[in-house]
Coordinates of C-alpha atoms and ligand atoms in Angstrom, one line a residue:
X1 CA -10.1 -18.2 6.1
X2 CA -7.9 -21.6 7.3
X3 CA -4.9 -21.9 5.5
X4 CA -6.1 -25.8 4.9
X5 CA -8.4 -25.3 2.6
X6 CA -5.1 -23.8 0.4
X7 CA -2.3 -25.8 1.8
X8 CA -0.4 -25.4 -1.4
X9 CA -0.5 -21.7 -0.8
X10 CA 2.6 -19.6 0.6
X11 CA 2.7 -17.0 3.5
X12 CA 2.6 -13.5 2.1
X13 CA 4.3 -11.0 3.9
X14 CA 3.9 -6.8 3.2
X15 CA 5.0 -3.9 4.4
X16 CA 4.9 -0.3 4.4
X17 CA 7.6 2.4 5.2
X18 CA 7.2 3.1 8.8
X19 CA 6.1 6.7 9.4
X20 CA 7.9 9.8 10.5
X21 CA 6.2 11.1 13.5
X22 CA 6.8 14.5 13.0
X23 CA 4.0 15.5 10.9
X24 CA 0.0 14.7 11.0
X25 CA -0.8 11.9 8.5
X26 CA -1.2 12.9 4.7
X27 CA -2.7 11.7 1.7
X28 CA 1.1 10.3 0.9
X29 CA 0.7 7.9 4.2
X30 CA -2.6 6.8 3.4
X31 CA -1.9 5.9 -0.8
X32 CA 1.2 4.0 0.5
X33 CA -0.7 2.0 3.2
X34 CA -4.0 2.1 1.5
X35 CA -2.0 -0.2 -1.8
X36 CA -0.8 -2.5 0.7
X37 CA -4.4 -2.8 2.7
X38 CA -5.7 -3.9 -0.6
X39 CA -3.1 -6.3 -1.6
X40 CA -3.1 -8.0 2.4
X41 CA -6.7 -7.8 1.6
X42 CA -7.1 -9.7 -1.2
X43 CA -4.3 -12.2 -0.3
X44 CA -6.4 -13.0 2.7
X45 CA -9.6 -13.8 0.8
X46 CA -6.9 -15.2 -1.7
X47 CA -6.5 -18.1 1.1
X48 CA -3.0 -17.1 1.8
X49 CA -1.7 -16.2 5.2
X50 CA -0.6 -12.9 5.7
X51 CA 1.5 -10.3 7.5
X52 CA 0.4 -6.6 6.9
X53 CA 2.6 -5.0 9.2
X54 CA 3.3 -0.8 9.0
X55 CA 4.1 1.5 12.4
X56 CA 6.2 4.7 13.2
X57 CA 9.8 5.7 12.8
X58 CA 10.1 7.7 16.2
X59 CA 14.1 8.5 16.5
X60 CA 16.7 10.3 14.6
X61 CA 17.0 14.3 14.5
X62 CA 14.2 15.1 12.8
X63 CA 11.6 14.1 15.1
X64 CA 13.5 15.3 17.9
X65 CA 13.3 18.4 16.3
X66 CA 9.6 18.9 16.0
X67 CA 9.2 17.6 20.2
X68 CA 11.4 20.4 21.0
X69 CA 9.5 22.8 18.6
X70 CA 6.0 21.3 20.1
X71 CA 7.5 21.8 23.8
X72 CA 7.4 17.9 24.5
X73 CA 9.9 14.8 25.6
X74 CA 10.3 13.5 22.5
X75 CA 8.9 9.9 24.0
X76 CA 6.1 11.5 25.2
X77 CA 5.9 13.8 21.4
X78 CA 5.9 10.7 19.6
X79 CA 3.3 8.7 21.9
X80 CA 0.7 11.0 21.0
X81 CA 1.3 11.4 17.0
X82 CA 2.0 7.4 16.9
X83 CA -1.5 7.1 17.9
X84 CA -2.6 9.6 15.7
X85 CA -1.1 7.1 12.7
X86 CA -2.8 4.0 14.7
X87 CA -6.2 6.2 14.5
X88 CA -5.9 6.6 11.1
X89 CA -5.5 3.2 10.4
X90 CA -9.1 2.5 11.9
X91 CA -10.4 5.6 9.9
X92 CA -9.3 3.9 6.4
X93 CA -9.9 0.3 7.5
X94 CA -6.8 -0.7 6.9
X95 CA -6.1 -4.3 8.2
X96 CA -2.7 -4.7 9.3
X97 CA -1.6 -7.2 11.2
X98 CA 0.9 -5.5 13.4
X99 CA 1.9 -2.0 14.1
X100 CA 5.6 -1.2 15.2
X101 CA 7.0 1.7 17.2
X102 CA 10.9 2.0 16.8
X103 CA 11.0 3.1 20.6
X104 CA 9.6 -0.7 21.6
X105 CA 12.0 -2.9 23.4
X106 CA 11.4 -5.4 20.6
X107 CA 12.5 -3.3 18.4
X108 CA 15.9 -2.0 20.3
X109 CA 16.8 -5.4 20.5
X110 CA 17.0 -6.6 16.9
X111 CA 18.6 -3.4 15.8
X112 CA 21.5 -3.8 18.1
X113 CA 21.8 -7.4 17.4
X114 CA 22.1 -6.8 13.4
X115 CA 24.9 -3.8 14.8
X116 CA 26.5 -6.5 15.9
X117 CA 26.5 -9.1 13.0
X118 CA 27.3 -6.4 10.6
X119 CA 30.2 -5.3 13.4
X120 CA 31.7 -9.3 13.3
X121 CA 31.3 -9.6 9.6
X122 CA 34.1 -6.9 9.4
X123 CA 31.6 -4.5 7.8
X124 CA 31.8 -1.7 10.4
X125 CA 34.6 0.4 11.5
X126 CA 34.9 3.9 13.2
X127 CA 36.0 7.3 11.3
X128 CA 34.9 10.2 11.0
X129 CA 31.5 11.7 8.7
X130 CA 32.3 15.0 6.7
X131 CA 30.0 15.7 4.4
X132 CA 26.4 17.1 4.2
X133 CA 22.6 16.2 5.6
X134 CA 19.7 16.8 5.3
X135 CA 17.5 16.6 8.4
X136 CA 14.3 16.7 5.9
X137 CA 15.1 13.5 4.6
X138 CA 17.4 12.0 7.0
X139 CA 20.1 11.8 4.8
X140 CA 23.8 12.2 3.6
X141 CA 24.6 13.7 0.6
X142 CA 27.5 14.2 -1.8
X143 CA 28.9 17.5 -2.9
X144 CA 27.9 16.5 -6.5
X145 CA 24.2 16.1 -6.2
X146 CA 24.2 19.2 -4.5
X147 CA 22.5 22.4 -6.2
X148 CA 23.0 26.3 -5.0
X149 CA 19.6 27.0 -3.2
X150 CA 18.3 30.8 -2.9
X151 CA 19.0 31.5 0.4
X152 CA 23.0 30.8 0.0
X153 CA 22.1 27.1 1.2
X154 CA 22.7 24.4 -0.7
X155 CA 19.5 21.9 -1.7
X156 CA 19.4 18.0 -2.0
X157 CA 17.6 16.9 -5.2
X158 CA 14.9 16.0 -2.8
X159 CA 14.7 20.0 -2.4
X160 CA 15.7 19.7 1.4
X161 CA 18.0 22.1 2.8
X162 CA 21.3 20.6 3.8
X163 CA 23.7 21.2 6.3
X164 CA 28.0 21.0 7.0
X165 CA 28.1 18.4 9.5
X166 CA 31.6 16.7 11.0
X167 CA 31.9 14.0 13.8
X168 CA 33.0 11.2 15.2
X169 CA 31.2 8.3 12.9
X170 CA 31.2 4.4 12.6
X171 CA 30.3 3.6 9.0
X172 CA 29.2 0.8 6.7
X173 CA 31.5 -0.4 4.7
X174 CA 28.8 0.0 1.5
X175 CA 31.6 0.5 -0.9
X176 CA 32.8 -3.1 -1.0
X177 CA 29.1 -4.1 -1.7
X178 CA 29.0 -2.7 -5.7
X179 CA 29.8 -5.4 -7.0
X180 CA 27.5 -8.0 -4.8
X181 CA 24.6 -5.4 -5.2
X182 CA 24.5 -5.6 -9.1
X183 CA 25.1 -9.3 -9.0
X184 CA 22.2 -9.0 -7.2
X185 CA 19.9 -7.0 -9.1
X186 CA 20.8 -9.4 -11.8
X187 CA 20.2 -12.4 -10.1
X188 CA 17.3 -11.5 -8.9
X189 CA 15.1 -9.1 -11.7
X190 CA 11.7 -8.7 -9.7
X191 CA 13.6 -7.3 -6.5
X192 CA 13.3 -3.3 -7.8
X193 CA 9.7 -2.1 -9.2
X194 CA 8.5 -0.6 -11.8
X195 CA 11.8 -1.5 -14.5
X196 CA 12.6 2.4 -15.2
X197 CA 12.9 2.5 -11.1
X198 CA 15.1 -0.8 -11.1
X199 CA 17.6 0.8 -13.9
X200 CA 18.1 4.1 -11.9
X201 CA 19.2 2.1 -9.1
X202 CA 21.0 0.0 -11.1
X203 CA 22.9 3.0 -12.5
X204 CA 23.5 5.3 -9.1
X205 CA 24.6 2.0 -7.9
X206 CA 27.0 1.4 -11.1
X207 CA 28.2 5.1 -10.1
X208 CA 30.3 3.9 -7.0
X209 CA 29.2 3.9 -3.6
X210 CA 30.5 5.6 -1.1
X211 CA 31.0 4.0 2.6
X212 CA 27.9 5.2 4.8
X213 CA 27.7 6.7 8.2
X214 CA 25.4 4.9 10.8
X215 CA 26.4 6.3 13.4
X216 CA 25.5 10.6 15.0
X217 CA 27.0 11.7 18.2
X218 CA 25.5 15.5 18.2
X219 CA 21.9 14.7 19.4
X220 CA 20.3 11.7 21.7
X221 CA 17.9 10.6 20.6
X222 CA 18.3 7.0 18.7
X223 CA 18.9 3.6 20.0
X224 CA 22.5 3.6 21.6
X225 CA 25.3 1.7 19.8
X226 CA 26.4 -1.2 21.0
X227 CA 29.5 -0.7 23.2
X228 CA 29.9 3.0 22.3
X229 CA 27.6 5.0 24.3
X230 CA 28.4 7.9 23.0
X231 CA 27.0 7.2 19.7
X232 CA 23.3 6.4 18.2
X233 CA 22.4 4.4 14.9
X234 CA 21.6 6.5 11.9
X235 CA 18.1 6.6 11.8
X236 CA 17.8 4.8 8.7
X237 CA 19.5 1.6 9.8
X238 CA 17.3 1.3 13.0
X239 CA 14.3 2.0 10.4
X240 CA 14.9 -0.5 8.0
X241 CA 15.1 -3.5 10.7
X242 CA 12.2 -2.4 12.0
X243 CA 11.0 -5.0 9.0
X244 CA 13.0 -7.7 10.8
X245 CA 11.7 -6.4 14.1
X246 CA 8.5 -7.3 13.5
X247 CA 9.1 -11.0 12.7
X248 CA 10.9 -12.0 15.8
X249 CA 14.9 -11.1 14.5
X250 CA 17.0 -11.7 16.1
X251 CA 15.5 -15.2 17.0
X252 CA 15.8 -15.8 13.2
X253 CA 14.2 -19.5 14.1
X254 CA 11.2 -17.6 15.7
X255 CA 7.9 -19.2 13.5
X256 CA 6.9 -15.6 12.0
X257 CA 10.6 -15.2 10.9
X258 CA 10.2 -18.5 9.2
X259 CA 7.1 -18.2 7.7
X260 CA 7.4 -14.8 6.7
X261 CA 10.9 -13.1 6.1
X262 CA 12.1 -12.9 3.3
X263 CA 9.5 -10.2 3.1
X264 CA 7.3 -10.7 -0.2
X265 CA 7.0 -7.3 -0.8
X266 CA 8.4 -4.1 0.7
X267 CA 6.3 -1.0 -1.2
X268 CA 7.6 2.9 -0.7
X269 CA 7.0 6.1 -2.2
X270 CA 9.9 6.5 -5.3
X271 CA 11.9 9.1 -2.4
X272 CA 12.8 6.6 -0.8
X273 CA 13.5 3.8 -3.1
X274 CA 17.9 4.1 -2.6
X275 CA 17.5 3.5 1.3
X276 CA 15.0 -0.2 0.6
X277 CA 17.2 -1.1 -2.9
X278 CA 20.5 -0.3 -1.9
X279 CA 21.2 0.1 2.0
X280 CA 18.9 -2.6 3.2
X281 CA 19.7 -5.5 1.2
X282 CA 23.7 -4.7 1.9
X283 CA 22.9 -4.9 5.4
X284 CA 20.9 -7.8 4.8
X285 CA 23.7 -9.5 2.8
X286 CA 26.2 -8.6 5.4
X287 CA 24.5 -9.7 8.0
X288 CA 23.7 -13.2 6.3
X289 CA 20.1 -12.3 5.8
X290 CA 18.0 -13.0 3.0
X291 CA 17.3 -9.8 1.2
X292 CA 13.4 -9.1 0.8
X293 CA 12.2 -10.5 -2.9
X294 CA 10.7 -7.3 -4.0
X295 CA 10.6 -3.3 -3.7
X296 CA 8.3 -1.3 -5.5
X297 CA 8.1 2.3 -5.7
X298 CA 5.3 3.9 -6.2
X299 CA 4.5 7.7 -7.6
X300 CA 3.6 11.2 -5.7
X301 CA 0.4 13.1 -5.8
X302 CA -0.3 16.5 -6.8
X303 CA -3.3 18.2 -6.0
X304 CA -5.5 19.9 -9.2
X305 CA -1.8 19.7 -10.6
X306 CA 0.3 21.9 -7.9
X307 CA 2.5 19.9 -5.5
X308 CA 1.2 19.2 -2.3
X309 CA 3.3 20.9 0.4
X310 CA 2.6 23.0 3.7
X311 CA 4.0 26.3 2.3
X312 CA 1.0 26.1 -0.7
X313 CA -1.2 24.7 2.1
X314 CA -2.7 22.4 0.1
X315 CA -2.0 19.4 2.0
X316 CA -5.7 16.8 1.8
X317 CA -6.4 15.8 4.6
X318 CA -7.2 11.8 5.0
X319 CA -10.0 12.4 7.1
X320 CA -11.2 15.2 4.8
X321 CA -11.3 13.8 2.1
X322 CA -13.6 10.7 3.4
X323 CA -15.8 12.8 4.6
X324 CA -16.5 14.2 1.1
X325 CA -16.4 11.7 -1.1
X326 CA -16.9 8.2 1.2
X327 CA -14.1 6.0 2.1
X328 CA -14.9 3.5 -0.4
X329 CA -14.9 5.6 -3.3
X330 CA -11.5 7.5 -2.6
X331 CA -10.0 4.2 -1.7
X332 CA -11.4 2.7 -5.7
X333 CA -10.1 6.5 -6.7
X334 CA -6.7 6.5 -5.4
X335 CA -5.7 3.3 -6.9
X336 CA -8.3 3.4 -10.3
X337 CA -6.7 6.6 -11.6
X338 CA -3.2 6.2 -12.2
X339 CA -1.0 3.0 -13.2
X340 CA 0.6 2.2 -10.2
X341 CA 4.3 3.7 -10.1
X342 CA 3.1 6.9 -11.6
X343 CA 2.8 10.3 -10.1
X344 CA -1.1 10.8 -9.8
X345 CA -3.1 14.3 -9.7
X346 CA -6.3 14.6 -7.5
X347 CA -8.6 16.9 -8.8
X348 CA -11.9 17.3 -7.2
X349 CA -13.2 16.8 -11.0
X350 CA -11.4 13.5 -11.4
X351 CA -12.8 12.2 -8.1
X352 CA -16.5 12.9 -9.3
X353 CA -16.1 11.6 -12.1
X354 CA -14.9 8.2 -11.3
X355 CA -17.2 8.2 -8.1
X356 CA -20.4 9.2 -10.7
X357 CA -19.8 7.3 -13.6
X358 CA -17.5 4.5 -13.0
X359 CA -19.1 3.6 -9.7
X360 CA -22.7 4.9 -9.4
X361 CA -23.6 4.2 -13.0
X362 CA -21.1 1.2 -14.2
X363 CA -21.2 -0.6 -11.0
X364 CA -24.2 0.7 -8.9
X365 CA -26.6 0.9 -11.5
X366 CA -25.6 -2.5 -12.7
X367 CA -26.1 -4.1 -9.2
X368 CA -29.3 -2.2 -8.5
X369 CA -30.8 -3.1 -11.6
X370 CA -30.9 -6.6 -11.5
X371 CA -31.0 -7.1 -7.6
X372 CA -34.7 -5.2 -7.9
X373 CA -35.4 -7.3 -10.9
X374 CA -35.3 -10.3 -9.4
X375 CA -36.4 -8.9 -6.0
X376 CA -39.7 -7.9 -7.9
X377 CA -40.1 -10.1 -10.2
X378 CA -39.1 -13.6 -9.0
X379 CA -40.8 -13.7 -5.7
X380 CA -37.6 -11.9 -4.0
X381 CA -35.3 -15.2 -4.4
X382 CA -32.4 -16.0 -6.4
X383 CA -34.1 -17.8 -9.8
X384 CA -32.9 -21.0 -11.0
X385 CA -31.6 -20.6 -14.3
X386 CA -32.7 -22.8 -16.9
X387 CA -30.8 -23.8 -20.5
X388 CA -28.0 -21.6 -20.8
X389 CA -27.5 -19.9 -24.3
X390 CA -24.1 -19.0 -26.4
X391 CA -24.6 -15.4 -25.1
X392 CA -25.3 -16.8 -21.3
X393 CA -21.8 -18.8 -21.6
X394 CA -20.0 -16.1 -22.8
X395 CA -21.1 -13.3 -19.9
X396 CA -20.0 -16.1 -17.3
X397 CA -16.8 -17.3 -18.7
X398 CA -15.9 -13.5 -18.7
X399 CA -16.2 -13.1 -15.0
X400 CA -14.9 -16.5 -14.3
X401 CA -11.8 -15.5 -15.8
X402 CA -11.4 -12.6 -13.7
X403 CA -9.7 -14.2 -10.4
X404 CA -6.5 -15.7 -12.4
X405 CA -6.4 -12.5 -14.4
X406 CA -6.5 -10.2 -11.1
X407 CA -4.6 -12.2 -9.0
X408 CA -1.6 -12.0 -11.9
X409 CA -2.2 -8.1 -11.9
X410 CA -1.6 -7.9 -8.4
X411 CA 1.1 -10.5 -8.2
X412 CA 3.2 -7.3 -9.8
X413 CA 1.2 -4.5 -8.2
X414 CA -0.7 -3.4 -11.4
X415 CA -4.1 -2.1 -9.8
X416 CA -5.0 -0.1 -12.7
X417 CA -4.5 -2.6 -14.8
X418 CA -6.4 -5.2 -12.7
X419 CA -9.4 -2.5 -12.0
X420 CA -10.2 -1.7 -15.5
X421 CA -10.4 -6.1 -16.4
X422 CA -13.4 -5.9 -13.3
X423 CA -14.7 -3.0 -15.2
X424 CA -14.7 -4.7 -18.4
X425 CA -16.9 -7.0 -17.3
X426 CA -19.0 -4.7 -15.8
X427 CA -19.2 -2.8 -19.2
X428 CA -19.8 -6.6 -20.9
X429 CA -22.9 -7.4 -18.0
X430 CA -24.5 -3.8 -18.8
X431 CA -24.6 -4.5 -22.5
X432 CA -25.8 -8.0 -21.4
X433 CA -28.9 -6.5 -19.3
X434 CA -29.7 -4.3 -22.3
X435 CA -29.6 -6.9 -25.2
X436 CA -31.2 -9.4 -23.1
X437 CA -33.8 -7.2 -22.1
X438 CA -35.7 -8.7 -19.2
X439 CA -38.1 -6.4 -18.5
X440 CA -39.0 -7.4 -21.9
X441 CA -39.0 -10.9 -21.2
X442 CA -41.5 -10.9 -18.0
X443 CA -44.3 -10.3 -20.3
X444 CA -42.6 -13.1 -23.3
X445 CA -41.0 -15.3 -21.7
X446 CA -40.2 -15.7 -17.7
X447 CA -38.1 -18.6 -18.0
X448 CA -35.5 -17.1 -19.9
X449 CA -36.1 -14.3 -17.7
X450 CA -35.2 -16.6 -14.9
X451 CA -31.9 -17.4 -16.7
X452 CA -30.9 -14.0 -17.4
X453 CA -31.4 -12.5 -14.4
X454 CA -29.5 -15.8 -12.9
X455 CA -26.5 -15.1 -14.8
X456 CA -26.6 -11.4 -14.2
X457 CA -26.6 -12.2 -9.8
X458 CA -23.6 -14.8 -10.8
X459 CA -21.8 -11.5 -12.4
X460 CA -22.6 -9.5 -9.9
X461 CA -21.8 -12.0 -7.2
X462 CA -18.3 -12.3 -8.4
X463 CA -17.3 -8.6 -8.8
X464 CA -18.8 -7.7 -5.4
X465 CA -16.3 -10.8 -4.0
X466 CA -13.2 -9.7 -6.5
X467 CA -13.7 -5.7 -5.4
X468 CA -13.9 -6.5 -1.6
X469 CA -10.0 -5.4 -1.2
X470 CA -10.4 -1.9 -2.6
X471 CA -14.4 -1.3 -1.4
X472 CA -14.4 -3.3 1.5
X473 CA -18.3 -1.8 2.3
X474 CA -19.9 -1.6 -0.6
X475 CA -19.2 -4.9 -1.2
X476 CA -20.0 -6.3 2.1
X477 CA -23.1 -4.7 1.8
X478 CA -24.1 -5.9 -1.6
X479 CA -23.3 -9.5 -0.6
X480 CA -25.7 -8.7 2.0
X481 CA -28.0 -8.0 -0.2
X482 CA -27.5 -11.0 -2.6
X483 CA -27.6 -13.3 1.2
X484 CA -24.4 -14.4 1.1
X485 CA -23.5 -16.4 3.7
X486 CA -20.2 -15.2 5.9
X487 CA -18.1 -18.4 4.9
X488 CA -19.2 -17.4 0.8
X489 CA -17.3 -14.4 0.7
X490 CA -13.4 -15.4 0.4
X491 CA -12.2 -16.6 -3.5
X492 CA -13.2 -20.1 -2.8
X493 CA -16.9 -18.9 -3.0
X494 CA -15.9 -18.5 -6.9
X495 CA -15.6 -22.0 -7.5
X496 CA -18.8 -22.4 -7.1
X497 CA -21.9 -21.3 -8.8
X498 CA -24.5 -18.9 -6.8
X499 CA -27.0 -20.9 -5.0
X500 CA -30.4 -20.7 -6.4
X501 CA -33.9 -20.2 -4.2
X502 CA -31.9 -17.9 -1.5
X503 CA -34.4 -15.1 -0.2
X504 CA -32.8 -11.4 -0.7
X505 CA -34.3 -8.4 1.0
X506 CA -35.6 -5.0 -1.4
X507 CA -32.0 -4.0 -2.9
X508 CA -30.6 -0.4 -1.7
X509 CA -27.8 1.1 -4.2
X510 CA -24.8 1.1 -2.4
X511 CA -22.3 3.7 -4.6
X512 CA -24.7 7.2 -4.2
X513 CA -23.6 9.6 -7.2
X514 CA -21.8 12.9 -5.7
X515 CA -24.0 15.8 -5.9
X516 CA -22.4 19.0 -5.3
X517 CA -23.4 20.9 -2.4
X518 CA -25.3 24.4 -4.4
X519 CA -27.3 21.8 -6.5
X520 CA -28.4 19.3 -4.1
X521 CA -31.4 18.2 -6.2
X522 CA -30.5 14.9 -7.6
X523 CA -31.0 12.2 -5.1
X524 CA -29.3 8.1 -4.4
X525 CA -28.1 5.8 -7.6
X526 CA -30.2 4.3 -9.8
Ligands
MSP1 N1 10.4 7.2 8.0 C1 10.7 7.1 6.6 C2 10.5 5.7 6.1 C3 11.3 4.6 6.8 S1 10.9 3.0 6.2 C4 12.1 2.1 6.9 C5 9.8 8.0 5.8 N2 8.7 8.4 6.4 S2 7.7 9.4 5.8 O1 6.7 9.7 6.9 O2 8.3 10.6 5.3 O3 7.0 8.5 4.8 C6 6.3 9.0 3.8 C7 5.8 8.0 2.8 O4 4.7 8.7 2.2 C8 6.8 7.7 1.8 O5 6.5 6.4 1.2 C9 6.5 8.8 0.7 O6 6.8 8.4 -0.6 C10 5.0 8.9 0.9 N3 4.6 10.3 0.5 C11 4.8 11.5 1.0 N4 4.2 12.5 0.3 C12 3.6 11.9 -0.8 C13 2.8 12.4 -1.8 N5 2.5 13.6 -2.0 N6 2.2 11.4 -2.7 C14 2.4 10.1 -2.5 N7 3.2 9.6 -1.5 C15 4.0 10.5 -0.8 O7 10.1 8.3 4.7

């Protein structure tokens, strides 16, 4: 949609982590990028303009690691599982806008360039690292978070194995930042998300910090350090500006940069939270960059309660998981199930239940019902209603009030919350079809029939337009089915009333109920 018919409407701009290459996508990659598809989604058909950007973090030790262990160049090792993220992408119909690689030119560039501010603003200076990492997680740690692990090696809180290193290092001078950082936080009380997230930071950060090394000189493979050759950026610096990458940084007068950055929301998984909230807006500061306006950390899955690791081998598998269920439905599942922030369990039970009742019988039954009513009795076209009744009024001012109310949901990432106000009204529409009885109406009174039926496609309408973000098929294909034309389907369409007299074709239920695979005897919704 043209940004003119919303002039008064600002750029939006999201991201999500970008993805070790390492490892084959998992349900983690897919939740983190799958509640940032939704929100680009919806701020799109919103009338805002928007940057969805995510892509792959392809240096640091770590991934050279797993090329050696898979035999490869680690350029050529991270070509091919790159594309494997970039397939999965299309798989999950997510709709970024852009997809970085740290190894692109375009991204070498900016990181050196914001070496180099942070280097003149005095905020750099060579020493040497002695301390403990994790290769796991790509991070230092400090004796004190340290725990004693079973093998005589010592374990991050993460649960990552760490290791003795010492070497030449340039560092960040992080400690001089305290002070800034919680002036910072203060000033600015949306930048860390949810609020028991924001006051951990806020404590570690009231802990002390302690200067960081951003520089390795044991292994290759990174982006070279401007005038020292013999070092490479921590992986985590060249990471973070991959953010700044991607809207033209360093030419910070570049028309993405200035539309776009700051960034309106960065989202991560809660492990990662002290790199986005603490590191990255330091930098930022340092380098005279605005910080992004908000980070929000969202929770971990289990799976049927049990923590999803290799070992267990009980990984999902994205693609799996589709296949089972239907995209649409694990994409309503994922972000239905749990407020957003919390850790989340996915149980084959839970699934089916939210796919049966919440969707084939709340949704799909509601749809179906009334798109055959009308499609059988009112000569297959939208009716015209006629004198709208107390009970009329009230179904429609219910879903009319639904785009401020989900649109202020989402504003703070509350999908949950902005899920179960659709499915009120679809609970309020179903009790509406049932005391208003049309079925018993086409013998009594067809008019009102007319009416009823009228307000029910109005209902329907608008859920089908306010769910596009999290079902993007099931609700192209319902508007389909209530002929709605192409330029009718963004959130302008809701200012407007449904168009009477339009011709729809015989309905088809678009949310099948799951029927497990020994008792295959129940058939389609509704
Ligand atoms: N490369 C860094 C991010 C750099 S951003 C400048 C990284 N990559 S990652 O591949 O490990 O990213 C994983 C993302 O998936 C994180 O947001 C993490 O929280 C998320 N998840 C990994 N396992 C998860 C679950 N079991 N459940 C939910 N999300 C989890 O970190």
């Amino acid at each position: 949609m043209s940004g003119a018919k919303h002039p008064e409407k600002a750029p939006y701009y999201i991201t999500t982590p970008i993805y070790y290459v390492n490892d084959a996508p998992h349900i983690g990659h897919v939740y983190t990028t799958l509640s940032c598809d939704v929100l680009a989604r919806f701020m799109r058909l919103d009338g805002r303009k928007v940057k969805f950007l995510t892509g792959t973090d392809e240096h640091g030790q770590k991934v050279e690691r797993s090329a050696r262990a898979a035999g490869m160049d680690p350029q050529a090792f991270t070509d091919k599982v790159s594309q494997t993220f970039r397939d999965l992408s299309a798989a999950w119909q997510f709709s970024n806008d852009d997809f970085i690689r740290t190894t692109e030119p375009r991204h070498v560039e900016a990181s050196q360039a914001l070496w180099y501010k942070l280097k003149e603003a005095g905020d750099i200076y060579l020493g040497s690292y002695a301390g403990w990492y994790a290769v796991r997680d790509e991070a230092f740690y400090g004796e004190d978070e340290l725990t004693d692990g079973p093998n005589g090696k010592k374990i991050a809180p993460s649960g990552a194995e760490v290791d003795w290193v010492e070497e030449p290092s340039y560092f960040f001078r992080l400690s001089a930042w305290q002070d800034r950082l919680l002036a910072f936080y203060r000033d600015n009380p949306d930048f860390i998300a949810p609020d028991s997230r924001r006051n951990e930071v806020i404590s570690f950060v009231k802990g002390g910090l302690r200067d960081l090394s951003i520089s390795r000189t044991t292994f290759k493979w990174g982006i070279q350090v401007p005038d020292d050759p013999d070092h490479i950026m921590y992986v985590w610096l060249d990471a973070l500006t991959n953010y700044i990458t991607a809207v033209g940084y360093p030419d910070e007068n570049a028309q993405e940069f200035r539309d776009f950055w700051p960034a309106d929301l960065h989202m991560v998984g809660k492990d990662i939270l002290r790199f986005h909230a603490i590191y990255w807006p330091a930098f930022l500061l340092a380098a005279g960059i605005t910080p992004p306006k908000r980070v929000f950390a969202h929770g971990w899955w289990t799976k049927e309660g049990q923590k999803i690791s290799k070992s267990v081998g009980n990984v999902i598998d994205p693609y799996d998981i589709v296949d089972h269920y239907g995209l649409d439905q694990v994409r309503y599942f994922l972000l239905r199930e749990v407020p957003f922030g919390n850790d989340g369990d996915f149980s084959h039970r839970a699934m089916v239940s939210r796919m049966n009742n919440d969707l084939a019988n709340d949704f799909g039954n509601l749809a179906q019902r009334v798109l055959s009513m009308i499609y059988k009795n009112c000569e297959g076209e939208i009716p015209a209603p006629g004198e709208l009744m107390p009970s009329d009024e009230a179904m429609l001012a219910a879903a009319d009030s639904l785009l401020p109310h989900v649109r202020s949901e989402l504003s703070v990432q509350g999908f949950q919350r902005a899920l179960d106000a659709l499915w009120a009204v679809i609970g309020q529409a179903n009790r509406y079809v049932d005391e208003q009885a049309p079925w018993v109406l086409r013998k009594t009174d067809p008019a009102r029939m007319a009416t009823v039926l009228y307000v029910l496609a109005e209902v329907v309408r608008q859920l089908a337009l306010l769910t596009q973000p999290f079902m993007p098929n099931a609700t192209e294909r319902l508007l389909d089915q209530l002929a709605q034309p192409a330029d009718a389907r963004d959130f302008a369409a809701l200012s407007q009333r449904l168009a009477s007299g339009r011709a729809i074709d015989k309905p088809q239920g678009v949310f099948p109920r799951y029927v497990e695979p020994e008792t295959q005897t129940e058939t389609g919704d509704a």
